[in-house]
mmCIF file of C-alpha atoms in Angstrom:
data_model
loop_
_atom_site.group_PDB
_atom_site.id
_atom_site.type_symbol
_atom_site.label_atom_id
_atom_site.label_comp_id
_atom_site.label_asym_id
_atom_site.label_seq_id
_atom_site.Cartn_x
_atom_site.Cartn_y
_atom_site.Cartn_z
ATOM 1 C CA GLN A 77 161.400 42.697 274.492
ATOM 2 C CA PRO A 78 162.908 39.445 273.249
ATOM 3 C CA THR A 79 165.891 39.615 270.960
ATOM 4 C CA VAL A 80 167.571 36.871 268.964
ATOM 5 C CA ALA A 81 170.855 37.344 270.817
ATOM 6 C CA THR A 82 169.451 37.237 274.342
ATOM 7 C CA SER A 83 166.340 35.064 274.158
ATOM 8 C CA GLU A 84 166.556 32.567 271.301
ATOM 9 C CA GLY A 85 167.554 29.014 272.098
ATOM 10 C CA THR A 86 166.500 25.769 273.749
ATOM 11 C CA TYR A 87 164.898 25.881 277.192
ATOM 12 C CA ARG A 88 164.390 23.071 279.754
ATOM 13 C CA VAL A 89 163.116 22.897 283.300
ATOM 14 C CA ILE A 90 165.157 20.810 285.748
ATOM 15 C CA LEU A 91 163.500 19.734 288.982
ATOM 16 C CA LYS A 92 165.648 18.475 291.870
ATOM 17 C CA ASN A 93 164.983 17.257 295.359
ATOM 18 C CA ASP A 94 166.651 14.900 297.858
ATOM 19 C CA LEU A 95 165.438 11.850 295.920
ATOM 20 C CA GLY A 96 166.834 12.894 292.525
ATOM 21 C CA GLU A 97 166.173 15.096 289.559
ATOM 22 C CA THR A 98 164.126 15.121 286.381
ATOM 23 C CA GLU A 99 164.223 17.225 283.252
ATOM 24 C CA SER A 100 161.406 18.522 281.055
ATOM 25 C CA THR A 101 161.114 18.024 277.336
ATOM 26 C CA PRO A 102 163.189 20.712 275.564
ATOM 27 C CA CYS A 103 161.376 23.724 274.131
ATOM 28 C CA VAL A 104 162.947 25.682 271.261
ATOM 29 C CA LEU A 105 162.272 29.432 271.201
ATOM 30 C CA THR A 106 162.690 31.269 267.895
ATOM 31 C CA VAL A 107 162.451 35.056 267.888
ATOM 32 C CA LEU A 108 161.012 36.455 264.645
ATOM 33 C CA GLU A 109 162.044 39.842 263.296
ATOM 34 C CA PRO A 110 159.920 42.119 261.109
ATOM 35 C CA VAL A 111 160.799 42.575 257.456
ATOM 36 C CA LYS A 112 163.592 45.067 256.829
ATOM 37 C CA LEU A 113 163.185 46.652 253.389
ATOM 38 C CA THR A 114 165.657 49.214 252.062
ATOM 39 C CA LYS A 115 165.497 50.652 248.558
ATOM 40 C CA ALA A 116 169.094 50.957 247.319
ATOM 41 C CA SER A 117 168.211 52.530 243.966
ATOM 42 C CA PRO A 118 166.679 54.623 242.573
ATOM 43 C CA THR A 119 166.559 57.256 245.293
ATOM 44 C CA SER A 120 163.302 58.662 243.904
ATOM 45 C CA ASP A 121 159.859 57.030 243.773
ATOM 46 C CA VAL A 122 159.339 58.373 240.229
ATOM 47 C CA VAL A 123 161.842 57.818 237.419
ATOM 48 C CA ASP A 124 161.627 59.633 234.061
ATOM 49 C CA LEU A 125 163.669 58.029 231.262
ATOM 50 C CA LYS A 126 163.977 58.314 227.508
ATOM 51 C CA VAL A 127 163.634 55.283 225.225
ATOM 52 C CA GLY A 128 166.932 53.372 225.188
ATOM 53 C CA GLU A 129 168.163 54.473 228.623
ATOM 54 C CA PRO A 130 168.942 51.879 231.321
ATOM 55 C CA PHE A 131 166.603 51.293 234.281
ATOM 56 C CA GLU A 132 167.490 49.497 237.479
ATOM 57 C CA ILE A 133 165.822 49.109 240.829
ATOM 58 C CA SER A 134 167.498 47.332 243.701
ATOM 59 C CA PHE A 135 166.364 46.514 247.208
ATOM 60 C CA ASP A 136 167.875 44.957 250.305
ATOM 61 C CA VAL A 137 165.357 42.688 252.022
ATOM 62 C CA GLY A 138 165.970 40.888 255.310
ATOM 63 C CA GLY A 139 164.246 39.587 258.403
ATOM 64 C CA LYS A 140 163.845 36.411 260.367
ATOM 65 C CA GLU A 141 162.109 34.286 259.139
ATOM 66 C CA ALA A 142 163.320 35.119 255.627
ATOM 67 C CA PRO A 143 160.613 37.110 253.852
ATOM 68 C CA LYS A 144 158.832 36.103 250.661
ATOM 69 C CA VAL A 145 159.704 38.801 248.129
ATOM 70 C CA GLN A 146 157.626 39.638 245.051
ATOM 71 C CA LEU A 147 157.993 42.303 242.374
ATOM 72 C CA THR A 148 155.034 43.331 240.234
ATOM 73 C CA LYS A 149 154.577 45.777 237.364
ATOM 74 C CA ASP A 150 151.069 47.186 237.179
ATOM 75 C CA GLY A 151 149.869 44.246 239.287
ATOM 76 C CA LYS A 152 151.519 41.463 237.261
ATOM 77 C CA GLU A 153 154.491 39.582 238.674
ATOM 78 C CA VAL A 154 157.900 40.113 237.073
ATOM 79 C CA LYS A 155 161.070 38.156 237.796
ATOM 80 C CA PHE A 156 164.132 39.734 239.372
ATOM 81 C CA THR A 157 167.209 40.005 237.171
ATOM 82 C CA SER A 158 169.354 38.822 240.090
ATOM 83 C CA VAL A 159 169.071 37.868 243.740
ATOM 84 C CA GLU A 160 172.285 37.664 245.757
ATOM 85 C CA GLY A 161 171.877 37.322 249.504
ATOM 86 C CA THR A 162 169.511 40.082 250.612
ATOM 87 C CA ARG A 163 170.005 42.200 247.441
ATOM 88 C CA HIS A 164 167.171 41.936 244.877
ATOM 89 C CA VAL A 165 167.761 43.618 241.513
ATOM 90 C CA TYR A 166 165.552 44.231 238.487
ATOM 91 C CA SER A 167 167.182 45.883 235.495
ATOM 92 C CA ILE A 168 166.361 46.745 231.905
ATOM 93 C CA PRO A 169 169.370 47.659 229.703
ATOM 94 C CA GLU A 170 167.278 49.797 227.300
ATOM 95 C CA VAL A 171 163.764 50.869 228.243
ATOM 96 C CA LYS A 172 160.911 50.873 225.765
ATOM 97 C CA PRO A 173 157.438 52.433 226.106
ATOM 98 C CA GLU A 174 156.002 49.087 227.279
ATOM 99 C CA HIS A 175 158.294 49.172 230.342
ATOM 100 C CA GLN A 176 156.434 52.218 231.680
ATOM 101 C CA GLY A 177 154.362 51.528 234.779
ATOM 102 C CA VAL A 178 154.377 51.153 238.539
ATOM 103 C CA TYR A 179 156.807 48.599 239.960
ATOM 104 C CA LYS A 180 155.843 47.399 243.431
ATOM 105 C CA LEU A 181 158.026 45.345 245.740
ATOM 106 C CA THR A 182 156.291 43.406 248.519
ATOM 107 C CA ALA A 183 158.244 41.589 251.242
ATOM 108 C CA LYS A 184 156.280 39.523 253.755
ATOM 109 C CA ASN A 185 157.027 37.182 256.650
ATOM 110 C CA LYS A 186 154.957 35.926 259.610
ATOM 111 C CA LEU A 187 155.545 39.150 261.540
ATOM 112 C CA SER A 188 155.122 41.957 259.006
ATOM 113 C CA THR A 189 154.662 43.103 255.415
ATOM 114 C CA GLU A 190 156.593 45.947 253.798
ATOM 115 C CA GLU A 191 155.957 47.509 250.396
ATOM 116 C CA THR A 192 157.551 50.156 248.210
ATOM 117 C CA ASN A 193 156.755 51.535 244.744
ATOM 118 C CA VAL A 194 158.745 52.975 241.870
ATOM 119 C CA ALA A 195 156.898 54.586 238.962
ATOM 120 C CA LEU A 196 158.725 54.507 235.626
ATOM 121 C CA ASN A 197 157.792 57.032 232.933
ATOM 122 C CA VAL A 198 159.271 56.466 229.458
ATOM 123 C CA THR A 199 159.316 59.223 226.808
#
């Protein structure tokens, strides 16, 4: 099983004999890693809040190549409040009834796709 630490790099073939040596064109090997998706908060997949309470979801997303990360609410894309390094955060200081719905995070790279959902109920 290739790993970044042991296998990634530039490879060449060198041929030698009594008359000399020659070297192949370099070949660069990049080892891809699947998406790593960790939900930092909330710990539950269903959140029940009252109008005016704060709501925040945060995820750590990594992998090589860096994944494309998208957050949707009921199928429509919403923008993250902040992205710092691998941490992706979406927050609402005071929820309203229109914030209710299913928030879905999708992280995808060439090797894999990971998804997670958080349902927000507002009363």
